[in-house]
């Protein structure tokens, strides 16, 4: 009986992760170790992502502001006088064809990346969006996913 319940739960967890536009692995991470933040470009719902969906080959960049946006220069979201138009190359995501044809990820160790303690990461979670190098703005239409907030346990 336990095997049947476990199998059913595993199937539901798998199906749930397959329907998500963004997720973090491992699901209940140790934030002092590497995690991956995933986004399936074709599953995002923001109208501002239509251009990304029509060209899901990227490249794409993660923009993150929670648990803190004040990080060292090499980990800032963008650069220059119009940072939204110039995503930081260190924030470039990697395509993961093993997860799906349009799935991208960014790998980090949250406590090191954000420069905060583990409790802060668990309390505030990780807020992010995904966008192309030039996310528009400054009079041009934005090109980005919806904002995601992932609470961690």
mmCIF file with all atom_site columns, N, CA and C in Angstrom, residues 14-80:
data_model
loop_
_atom_site.group_PDB
_atom_site.id
_atom_site.type_symbol
_atom_site.label_atom_id
_atom_site.label_alt_id
_atom_site.label_comp_id
_atom_site.label_asym_id
_atom_site.label_entity_id
_atom_site.label_seq_id
_atom_site.pdbx_PDB_ins_code
_atom_site.Cartn_x
_atom_site.Cartn_y
_atom_site.Cartn_z
_atom_site.occupancy
_atom_site.B_iso_or_equiv
_atom_site.pdbx_formal_charge
_atom_site.auth_seq_id
_atom_site.auth_comp_id
_atom_site.auth_asym_id
_atom_site.auth_atom_id
_atom_site.pdbx_PDB_model_num
ATOM 1   N N  . UNK A 1 14 ? 5.399  15.050 -10.320 1.00 0.00 ? 14 UNK A N  1
ATOM 2   C CA . UNK A 1 14 ? 5.974  15.180 -11.657 1.00 0.00 ? 14 UNK A CA 1
ATOM 3   C C  . UNK A 1 14 ? 5.061  16.016 -12.552 1.00 0.00 ? 14 UNK A C  1
ATOM 4   N N  . UNK A 1 15 ? 3.768  15.696 -12.548 1.00 0.00 ? 15 UNK A N  1
ATOM 5   C CA . UNK A 1 15 ? 2.816  16.435 -13.382 1.00 0.00 ? 15 UNK A CA 1
ATOM 6   C C  . UNK A 1 15 ? 2.733  17.890 -12.956 1.00 0.00 ? 15 UNK A C  1
ATOM 7   N N  . UNK A 1 16 ? 2.796  18.135 -11.659 1.00 0.00 ? 16 UNK A N  1
ATOM 8   C CA . UNK A 1 16 ? 2.760  19.512 -11.153 1.00 0.00 ? 16 UNK A CA 1
ATOM 9   C C  . UNK A 1 16 ? 3.970  20.293 -11.651 1.00 0.00 ? 16 UNK A C  1
ATOM 10  N N  . UNK A 1 17 ? 5.155  19.696 -11.589 1.00 0.00 ? 17 UNK A N  1
ATOM 11  C CA . UNK A 1 17 ? 6.353  20.399 -12.049 1.00 0.00 ? 17 UNK A CA 1
ATOM 12  C C  . UNK A 1 17 ? 6.321  20.610 -13.554 1.00 0.00 ? 17 UNK A C  1
ATOM 13  N N  . UNK A 1 18 ? 5.675  19.712 -14.292 1.00 0.00 ? 18 UNK A N  1
ATOM 14  C CA . UNK A 1 18 ? 5.601  19.848 -15.743 1.00 0.00 ? 18 UNK A CA 1
ATOM 15  C C  . UNK A 1 18 ? 4.694  20.997 -16.165 1.00 0.00 ? 18 UNK A C  1
ATOM 16  N N  . UNK A 1 19 ? 3.765  21.410 -15.314 1.00 0.00 ? 19 UNK A N  1
ATOM 17  C CA . UNK A 1 19 ? 2.846  22.476 -15.680 1.00 0.00 ? 19 UNK A CA 1
ATOM 18  C C  . UNK A 1 19 ? 3.343  23.852 -15.236 1.00 0.00 ? 19 UNK A C  1
ATOM 19  N N  . UNK A 1 20 ? 4.415  23.908 -14.495 1.00 0.00 ? 20 UNK A N  1
ATOM 20  C CA . UNK A 1 20 ? 4.922  25.173 -13.977 1.00 0.00 ? 20 UNK A CA 1
ATOM 21  C C  . UNK A 1 20 ? 5.757  25.905 -15.020 1.00 0.00 ? 20 UNK A C  1
ATOM 22  N N  . UNK A 1 21 ? 5.680  27.224 -14.981 1.00 0.00 ? 21 UNK A N  1
ATOM 23  C CA . UNK A 1 21 ? 6.522  28.034 -15.854 1.00 0.00 ? 21 UNK A CA 1
ATOM 24  C C  . UNK A 1 21 ? 7.904  28.217 -15.236 1.00 0.00 ? 21 UNK A C  1
ATOM 25  N N  . UNK A 1 22 ? 7.989  28.235 -13.902 1.00 0.00 ? 22 UNK A N  1
ATOM 26  C CA . UNK A 1 22 ? 9.268  28.424 -13.223 1.00 0.00 ? 22 UNK A CA 1
ATOM 27  C C  . UNK A 1 22 ? 9.298  27.585 -11.948 1.00 0.00 ? 22 UNK A C  1
ATOM 28  N N  . UNK A 1 23 ? 10.474 27.077 -11.640 1.00 0.00 ? 23 UNK A N  1
ATOM 29  C CA . UNK A 1 23 ? 10.633 26.279 -10.427 1.00 0.00 ? 23 UNK A CA 1
ATOM 30  C C  . UNK A 1 23 ? 12.103 26.264 -10.033 1.00 0.00 ? 23 UNK A C  1
ATOM 31  N N  . UNK A 1 24 ? 12.338 25.768 -8.816  1.00 0.00 ? 24 UNK A N  1
ATOM 32  C CA . UNK A 1 24 ? 13.694 25.664 -8.269  1.00 0.00 ? 24 UNK A CA 1
ATOM 33  C C  . UNK A 1 24 ? 13.964 24.212 -7.936  1.00 0.00 ? 24 UNK A C  1
ATOM 34  N N  . UNK A 1 25 ? 15.162 23.764 -8.261  1.00 0.00 ? 25 UNK A N  1
ATOM 35  C CA . UNK A 1 25 ? 15.602 22.415 -7.892  1.00 0.00 ? 25 UNK A CA 1
ATOM 36  C C  . UNK A 1 25 ? 16.919 22.512 -7.137  1.00 0.00 ? 25 UNK A C  1
ATOM 37  N N  . UNK A 1 26 ? 17.066 21.711 -6.081  1.00 0.00 ? 26 UNK A N  1
ATOM 38  C CA . UNK A 1 26 ? 16.074 20.787 -5.569  1.00 0.00 ? 26 UNK A CA 1
ATOM 39  C C  . UNK A 1 26 ? 14.876 21.533 -4.980  1.00 0.00 ? 26 UNK A C  1
ATOM 40  N N  . UNK A 1 27 ? 13.766 20.831 -4.836  1.00 0.00 ? 27 UNK A N  1
ATOM 41  C CA . UNK A 1 27 ? 12.519 21.453 -4.396  1.00 0.00 ? 27 UNK A CA 1
ATOM 42  C C  . UNK A 1 27 ? 12.630 22.064 -2.999  1.00 0.00 ? 27 UNK A C  1
ATOM 43  N N  . UNK A 1 28 ? 13.266 21.396 -2.077  1.00 0.00 ? 28 UNK A N  1
ATOM 44  C CA . UNK A 1 28 ? 13.493 21.915 -0.719  1.00 0.00 ? 28 UNK A CA 1
ATOM 45  C C  . UNK A 1 28 ? 14.995 22.019 -0.503  1.00 0.00 ? 28 UNK A C  1
ATOM 46  N N  . UNK A 1 29 ? 15.616 23.073 -1.055  1.00 0.00 ? 29 UNK A N  1
ATOM 47  C CA . UNK A 1 29 ? 17.078 23.126 -1.104  1.00 0.00 ? 29 UNK A CA 1
ATOM 48  C C  . UNK A 1 29 ? 17.743 23.539 0.201   1.00 0.00 ? 29 UNK A C  1
ATOM 49  N N  . UNK A 1 30 ? 18.992 23.148 0.303   1.00 0.00 ? 30 UNK A N  1
ATOM 50  C CA . UNK A 1 30 ? 19.915 23.711 1.287   1.00 0.00 ? 30 UNK A CA 1
ATOM 51  C C  . UNK A 1 30 ? 20.507 24.917 0.571   1.00 0.00 ? 30 UNK A C  1
ATOM 52  N N  . UNK A 1 31 ? 20.192 26.127 1.024   1.00 0.00 ? 31 UNK A N  1
ATOM 53  C CA . UNK A 1 31 ? 20.592 27.335 0.291   1.00 0.00 ? 31 UNK A CA 1
ATOM 54  C C  . UNK A 1 31 ? 22.069 27.673 0.438   1.00 0.00 ? 31 UNK A C  1
ATOM 55  N N  . UNK A 1 32 ? 22.823 26.812 1.139   1.00 0.00 ? 32 UNK A N  1
ATOM 56  C CA . UNK A 1 32 ? 24.277 26.971 1.188   1.00 0.00 ? 32 UNK A CA 1
ATOM 57  C C  . UNK A 1 32 ? 24.951 26.107 0.122   1.00 0.00 ? 32 UNK A C  1
ATOM 58  N N  . UNK A 1 33 ? 24.138 25.421 -0.675  1.00 0.00 ? 33 UNK A N  1
ATOM 59  C CA . UNK A 1 33 ? 24.631 24.559 -1.754  1.00 0.00 ? 33 UNK A CA 1
ATOM 60  C C  . UNK A 1 33 ? 24.006 25.003 -3.075  1.00 0.00 ? 33 UNK A C  1
ATOM 61  N N  . UNK A 1 34 ? 24.560 24.541 -4.203  1.00 0.00 ? 34 UNK A N  1
ATOM 62  C CA . UNK A 1 34 ? 24.023 24.972 -5.501  1.00 0.00 ? 34 UNK A CA 1
ATOM 63  C C  . UNK A 1 34 ? 22.554 24.584 -5.708  1.00 0.00 ? 34 UNK A C  1
ATOM 64  N N  . UNK A 1 35 ? 21.821 25.524 -6.291  1.00 0.00 ? 35 UNK A N  1
ATOM 65  C CA . UNK A 1 35 ? 20.441 25.293 -6.719  1.00 0.00 ? 35 UNK A CA 1
ATOM 66  C C  . UNK A 1 35 ? 20.346 25.723 -8.183  1.00 0.00 ? 35 UNK A C  1
ATOM 67  N N  . UNK A 1 36 ? 19.296 25.281 -8.833  1.00 0.00 ? 36 UNK A N  1
ATOM 68  C CA . UNK A 1 36 ? 19.015 25.752 -10.194 1.00 0.00 ? 36 UNK A CA 1
ATOM 69  C C  . UNK A 1 36 ? 17.631 26.376 -10.205 1.00 0.00 ? 36 UNK A C  1
ATOM 70  N N  . UNK A 1 37 ? 17.558 27.550 -10.819 1.00 0.00 ? 37 UNK A N  1
ATOM 71  C CA . UNK A 1 37 ? 16.293 28.238 -11.025 1.00 0.00 ? 37 UNK A CA 1
ATOM 72  C C  . UNK A 1 37 ? 15.930 28.026 -12.492 1.00 0.00 ? 37 UNK A C  1
ATOM 73  N N  . UNK A 1 38 ? 14.788 27.400 -12.721 1.00 0.00 ? 38 UNK A N  1
ATOM 74  C CA . UNK A 1 38 ? 14.351 27.033 -14.072 1.00 0.00 ? 38 UNK A CA 1
ATOM 75  C C  . UNK A 1 38 ? 13.202 27.901 -14.551 1.00 0.00 ? 38 UNK A C  1
ATOM 76  N N  . UNK A 1 39 ? 13.127 28.076 -15.870 1.00 0.00 ? 39 UNK A N  1
ATOM 77  C CA . UNK A 1 39 ? 11.991 28.740 -16.502 1.00 0.00 ? 39 UNK A CA 1
ATOM 78  C C  . UNK A 1 39 ? 11.732 28.092 -17.854 1.00 0.00 ? 39 UNK A C  1
ATOM 79  N N  . UNK A 1 40 ? 10.480 27.687 -18.061 1.00 0.00 ? 40 UNK A N  1
ATOM 80  C CA . UNK A 1 40 ? 10.055 27.173 -19.359 1.00 0.00 ? 40 UNK A CA 1
ATOM 81  C C  . UNK A 1 40 ? 9.408  28.347 -20.097 1.00 0.00 ? 40 UNK A C  1
ATOM 82  N N  . UNK A 1 41 ? 10.112 28.873 -21.077 1.00 0.00 ? 41 UNK A N  1
ATOM 83  C CA . UNK A 1 41 ? 9.693  30.087 -21.779 1.00 0.00 ? 41 UNK A CA 1
ATOM 84  C C  . UNK A 1 41 ? 8.294  29.957 -22.382 1.00 0.00 ? 41 UNK A C  1
ATOM 85  N N  . UNK A 1 42 ? 7.937  28.791 -22.887 1.00 0.00 ? 42 UNK A N  1
ATOM 86  C CA . UNK A 1 42 ? 6.627  28.642 -23.528 1.00 0.00 ? 42 UNK A CA 1
ATOM 87  C C  . UNK A 1 42 ? 5.473  28.524 -22.532 1.00 0.00 ? 42 UNK A C  1
ATOM 88  N N  . UNK A 1 43 ? 5.778  28.369 -21.242 1.00 0.00 ? 43 UNK A N  1
ATOM 89  C CA . UNK A 1 43 ? 4.714  28.250 -20.240 1.00 0.00 ? 43 UNK A CA 1
ATOM 90  C C  . UNK A 1 43 ? 4.457  29.535 -19.468 1.00 0.00 ? 43 UNK A C  1
ATOM 91  N N  . UNK A 1 44 ? 5.240  30.576 -19.714 1.00 0.00 ? 44 UNK A N  1
ATOM 92  C CA . UNK A 1 44 ? 5.012  31.835 -19.004 1.00 0.00 ? 44 UNK A CA 1
ATOM 93  C C  . UNK A 1 44 ? 3.708  32.454 -19.499 1.00 0.00 ? 44 UNK A C  1
ATOM 94  N N  . UNK A 1 45 ? 3.094  33.279 -18.652 1.00 0.00 ? 45 UNK A N  1
ATOM 95  C CA . UNK A 1 45 ? 1.780  33.825 -18.990 1.00 0.00 ? 45 UNK A CA 1
ATOM 96  C C  . UNK A 1 45 ? 1.775  35.323 -19.263 1.00 0.00 ? 45 UNK A C  1
ATOM 97  N N  . UNK A 1 46 ? 2.859  36.014 -18.993 1.00 0.00 ? 46 UNK A N  1
ATOM 98  C CA . UNK A 1 46 ? 2.886  37.467 -19.183 1.00 0.00 ? 46 UNK A CA 1
ATOM 99  C C  . UNK A 1 46 ? 2.747  37.833 -20.657 1.00 0.00 ? 46 UNK A C  1
ATOM 100 N N  . UNK A 1 47 ? 1.894  38.800 -20.945 1.00 0.00 ? 47 UNK A N  1
ATOM 101 C CA . UNK A 1 47 ? 1.741  39.278 -22.328 1.00 0.00 ? 47 UNK A CA 1
ATOM 102 C C  . UNK A 1 47 ? 3.061  39.855 -22.839 1.00 0.00 ? 47 UNK A C  1
ATOM 103 N N  . UNK A 1 48 ? 3.887  40.372 -21.931 1.00 0.00 ? 48 UNK A N  1
ATOM 104 C CA . UNK A 1 48 ? 5.173  40.949 -22.326 1.00 0.00 ? 48 UNK A CA 1
ATOM 105 C C  . UNK A 1 48 ? 6.173  39.878 -22.760 1.00 0.00 ? 48 UNK A C  1
ATOM 106 N N  . UNK A 1 49 ? 5.813  38.606 -22.616 1.00 0.00 ? 49 UNK A N  1
ATOM 107 C CA . UNK A 1 49 ? 6.714  37.519 -23.014 1.00 0.00 ? 49 UNK A CA 1
ATOM 108 C C  . UNK A 1 49 ? 6.404  36.981 -24.404 1.00 0.00 ? 49 UNK A C  1
ATOM 109 N N  . UNK A 1 50 ? 5.428  37.565 -25.093 1.00 0.00 ? 50 UNK A N  1
ATOM 110 C CA . UNK A 1 50 ? 5.052  37.044 -26.408 1.00 0.00 ? 50 UNK A CA 1
ATOM 111 C C  . UNK A 1 50 ? 6.235  36.985 -27.375 1.00 0.00 ? 50 UNK A C  1
ATOM 112 N N  . UNK A 1 51 ? 7.064  38.015 -27.390 1.00 0.00 ? 51 UNK A N  1
ATOM 113 C CA . UNK A 1 51 ? 8.237  38.022 -28.260 1.00 0.00 ? 51 UNK A CA 1
ATOM 114 C C  . UNK A 1 51 ? 9.225  36.932 -27.895 1.00 0.00 ? 51 UNK A C  1
ATOM 115 N N  . UNK A 1 52 ? 9.348  36.653 -26.606 1.00 0.00 ? 52 UNK A N  1
ATOM 116 C CA . UNK A 1 52 ? 10.236 35.590 -26.152 1.00 0.00 ? 52 UNK A CA 1
ATOM 117 C C  . UNK A 1 52 ? 9.697  34.228 -26.590 1.00 0.00 ? 52 UNK A C  1
ATOM 118 N N  . UNK A 1 53 ? 8.387  34.077 -26.534 1.00 0.00 ? 53 UNK A N  1
ATOM 119 C CA . UNK A 1 53 ? 7.772  32.804 -26.922 1.00 0.00 ? 53 UNK A CA 1
ATOM 120 C C  . UNK A 1 53 ? 7.939  32.544 -28.420 1.00 0.00 ? 53 UNK A C  1
ATOM 121 N N  . UNK A 1 54 ? 7.926  33.610 -29.215 1.00 0.00 ? 54 UNK A N  1
ATOM 122 C CA . UNK A 1 54 ? 8.084  33.426 -30.656 1.00 0.00 ? 54 UNK A CA 1
ATOM 123 C C  . UNK A 1 54 ? 9.542  33.164 -31.040 1.00 0.00 ? 54 UNK A C  1
ATOM 124 N N  . UNK A 1 55 ? 10.463 33.420 -30.115 1.00 0.00 ? 55 UNK A N  1
ATOM 125 C CA . UNK A 1 55 ? 11.885 33.134 -30.339 1.00 0.00 ? 55 UNK A CA 1
ATOM 126 C C  . UNK A 1 55 ? 12.467 32.525 -29.061 1.00 0.00 ? 55 UNK A C  1
ATOM 127 N N  . UNK A 1 56 ? 12.052 31.298 -28.711 1.00 0.00 ? 56 UNK A N  1
ATOM 128 C CA . UNK A 1 56 ? 12.467 30.710 -27.439 1.00 0.00 ? 56 UNK A CA 1
ATOM 129 C C  . UNK A 1 56 ? 13.906 30.200 -27.409 1.00 0.00 ? 56 UNK A C  1
ATOM 130 N N  . UNK A 1 57 ? 14.677 30.489 -28.454 1.00 0.00 ? 57 UNK A N  1
ATOM 131 C CA . UNK A 1 57 ? 16.060 30.030 -28.496 1.00 0.00 ? 57 UNK A CA 1
ATOM 132 C C  . UNK A 1 57 ? 17.024 30.934 -27.737 1.00 0.00 ? 57 UNK A C  1
ATOM 133 N N  . UNK A 1 58 ? 16.522 32.077 -27.235 1.00 0.00 ? 58 UNK A N  1
ATOM 134 C CA . UNK A 1 58 ? 17.323 32.932 -26.369 1.00 0.00 ? 58 UNK A CA 1
ATOM 135 C C  . UNK A 1 58 ? 18.444 33.653 -27.087 1.00 0.00 ? 58 UNK A C  1
ATOM 136 N N  . UNK A 1 59 ? 19.427 34.079 -26.328 1.00 0.00 ? 59 UNK A N  1
ATOM 137 C CA . UNK A 1 59 ? 19.644 33.765 -24.920 1.00 0.00 ? 59 UNK A CA 1
ATOM 138 C C  . UNK A 1 59 ? 18.713 34.556 -23.999 1.00 0.00 ? 59 UNK A C  1
ATOM 139 N N  . UNK A 1 60 ? 18.584 34.046 -22.774 1.00 0.00 ? 60 UNK A N  1
ATOM 140 C CA . UNK A 1 60 ? 17.769 34.697 -21.758 1.00 0.00 ? 60 UNK A CA 1
ATOM 141 C C  . UNK A 1 60 ? 18.596 34.935 -20.505 1.00 0.00 ? 60 UNK A C  1
ATOM 142 N N  . UNK A 1 61 ? 18.140 35.899 -19.715 1.00 0.00 ? 61 UNK A N  1
ATOM 143 C CA . UNK A 1 61 ? 18.864 36.334 -18.526 1.00 0.00 ? 61 UNK A CA 1
ATOM 144 C C  . UNK A 1 61 ? 17.901 36.373 -17.344 1.00 0.00 ? 61 UNK A C  1
ATOM 145 N N  . UNK A 1 62 ? 18.419 36.002 -16.179 1.00 0.00 ? 62 UNK A N  1
ATOM 146 C CA . UNK A 1 62 ? 17.622 36.102 -14.969 1.00 0.00 ? 62 UNK A CA 1
ATOM 147 C C  . UNK A 1 62 ? 17.822 37.488 -14.378 1.00 0.00 ? 62 UNK A C  1
ATOM 148 N N  . UNK A 1 63 ? 16.749 38.081 -13.891 1.00 0.00 ? 63 UNK A N  1
ATOM 149 C CA . UNK A 1 63 ? 16.788 39.320 -13.128 1.00 0.00 ? 63 UNK A CA 1
ATOM 150 C C  . UNK A 1 63 ? 16.175 38.992 -11.781 1.00 0.00 ? 63 UNK A C  1
ATOM 151 N N  . UNK A 1 64 ? 16.894 39.257 -10.722 1.00 0.00 ? 64 UNK A N  1
ATOM 152 C CA . UNK A 1 64 ? 16.439 38.883 -9.390  1.00 0.00 ? 64 UNK A CA 1
ATOM 153 C C  . UNK A 1 64 ? 16.657 40.021 -8.403  1.00 0.00 ? 64 UNK A C  1
ATOM 154 N N  . UNK A 1 65 ? 15.730 40.168 -7.487  1.00 0.00 ? 65 UNK A N  1
ATOM 155 C CA . UNK A 1 65 ? 15.789 41.285 -6.546  1.00 0.00 ? 65 UNK A CA 1
ATOM 156 C C  . UNK A 1 65 ? 15.476 40.880 -5.117  1.00 0.00 ? 65 UNK A C  1
ATOM 157 N N  . UNK A 1 66 ? 15.171 39.643 -4.888  1.00 0.00 ? 66 UNK A N  1
ATOM 158 C CA . UNK A 1 66 ? 14.825 39.210 -3.538  1.00 0.00 ? 66 UNK A CA 1
ATOM 159 C C  . UNK A 1 66 ? 15.528 37.892 -3.272  1.00 0.00 ? 66 UNK A C  1
ATOM 160 N N  . UNK A 1 67 ? 16.211 37.733 -2.173  1.00 0.00 ? 67 UNK A N  1
ATOM 161 C CA . UNK A 1 67 ? 16.107 38.437 -0.915  1.00 0.00 ? 67 UNK A CA 1
ATOM 162 C C  . UNK A 1 67 ? 16.817 39.789 -0.847  1.00 0.00 ? 67 UNK A C  1
ATOM 163 N N  . UNK A 1 68 ? 17.693 40.117 -1.811  1.00 0.00 ? 68 UNK A N  1
ATOM 164 C CA . UNK A 1 68 ? 18.271 41.454 -1.865  1.00 0.00 ? 68 UNK A CA 1
ATOM 165 C C  . UNK A 1 68 ? 18.723 41.760 -3.288  1.00 0.00 ? 68 UNK A C  1
ATOM 166 N N  . UNK A 1 69 ? 18.622 43.026 -3.642  1.00 0.00 ? 69 UNK A N  1
ATOM 167 C CA . UNK A 1 69 ? 19.087 43.447 -4.962  1.00 0.00 ? 69 UNK A CA 1
ATOM 168 C C  . UNK A 1 69 ? 20.479 44.053 -4.889  1.00 0.00 ? 69 UNK A C  1
ATOM 169 N N  . UNK A 1 70 ? 20.931 44.391 -3.700  1.00 0.00 ? 70 UNK A N  1
ATOM 170 C CA . UNK A 1 70 ? 22.235 45.043 -3.560  1.00 0.00 ? 70 UNK A CA 1
ATOM 171 C C  . UNK A 1 70 ? 23.337 43.984 -3.466  1.00 0.00 ? 70 UNK A C  1
ATOM 172 N N  . UNK A 1 71 ? 23.847 43.616 -4.653  1.00 0.00 ? 71 UNK A N  1
ATOM 173 C CA . UNK A 1 71 ? 24.902 42.620 -4.740  1.00 0.00 ? 71 UNK A CA 1
ATOM 174 C C  . UNK A 1 71 ? 26.139 43.270 -5.351  1.00 0.00 ? 71 UNK A C  1
ATOM 175 N N  . UNK A 1 72 ? 27.220 42.535 -5.388  1.00 0.00 ? 72 UNK A N  1
ATOM 176 C CA . UNK A 1 72 ? 28.447 43.065 -5.988  1.00 0.00 ? 72 UNK A CA 1
ATOM 177 C C  . UNK A 1 72 ? 28.216 43.335 -7.482  1.00 0.00 ? 72 UNK A C  1
ATOM 178 N N  . UNK A 1 73 ? 28.993 44.229 -8.058  1.00 0.00 ? 73 UNK A N  1
ATOM 179 C CA . UNK A 1 73 ? 28.811 44.645 -9.458  1.00 0.00 ? 73 UNK A CA 1
ATOM 180 C C  . UNK A 1 73 ? 28.715 43.484 -10.439 1.00 0.00 ? 73 UNK A C  1
ATOM 181 N N  . UNK A 1 74 ? 29.533 42.461 -10.249 1.00 0.00 ? 74 UNK A N  1
ATOM 182 C CA . UNK A 1 74 ? 29.538 41.360 -11.206 1.00 0.00 ? 74 UNK A CA 1
ATOM 183 C C  . UNK A 1 74 ? 28.231 40.568 -11.189 1.00 0.00 ? 74 UNK A C  1
ATOM 184 N N  . UNK A 1 75 ? 27.391 40.766 -10.174 1.00 0.00 ? 75 UNK A N  1
ATOM 185 C CA . UNK A 1 75 ? 26.115 40.060 -10.079 1.00 0.00 ? 75 UNK A CA 1
ATOM 186 C C  . UNK A 1 75 ? 24.910 40.991 -10.172 1.00 0.00 ? 75 UNK A C  1
ATOM 187 N N  . UNK A 1 76 ? 25.119 42.220 -10.613 1.00 0.00 ? 76 UNK A N  1
ATOM 188 C CA . UNK A 1 76 ? 23.988 43.114 -10.817 1.00 0.00 ? 76 UNK A CA 1
ATOM 189 C C  . UNK A 1 76 ? 23.183 42.648 -12.026 1.00 0.00 ? 76 UNK A C  1
ATOM 190 N N  . UNK A 1 77 ? 21.908 42.974 -12.062 1.00 0.00 ? 77 UNK A N  1
ATOM 191 C CA . UNK A 1 77 ? 21.039 42.514 -13.144 1.00 0.00 ? 77 UNK A CA 1
ATOM 192 C C  . UNK A 1 77 ? 21.434 43.059 -14.506 1.00 0.00 ? 77 UNK A C  1
ATOM 193 N N  . UNK A 1 78 ? 21.736 44.341 -14.571 1.00 0.00 ? 78 UNK A N  1
ATOM 194 C CA . UNK A 1 78 ? 22.084 44.979 -15.834 1.00 0.00 ? 78 UNK A CA 1
ATOM 195 C C  . UNK A 1 78 ? 23.132 46.046 -15.606 1.00 0.00 ? 78 UNK A C  1
ATOM 196 N N  . UNK A 1 79 ? 23.605 46.645 -16.700 1.00 0.00 ? 79 UNK A N  1
ATOM 197 C CA . UNK A 1 79 ? 24.653 47.650 -16.556 1.00 0.00 ? 79 UNK A CA 1
ATOM 198 C C  . UNK A 1 79 ? 24.412 48.819 -17.504 1.00 0.00 ? 79 UNK A C  1
ATOM 199 N N  . UNK A 1 80 ? 25.162 49.886 -17.282 1.00 0.00 ? 80 UNK A N  1
ATOM 200 C CA . UNK A 1 80 ? 25.072 51.075 -18.121 1.00 0.00 ? 80 UNK A CA 1
ATOM 201 C C  . UNK A 1 80 ? 23.969 52.009 -17.673 1.00 0.00 ? 80 UNK A C  1
#
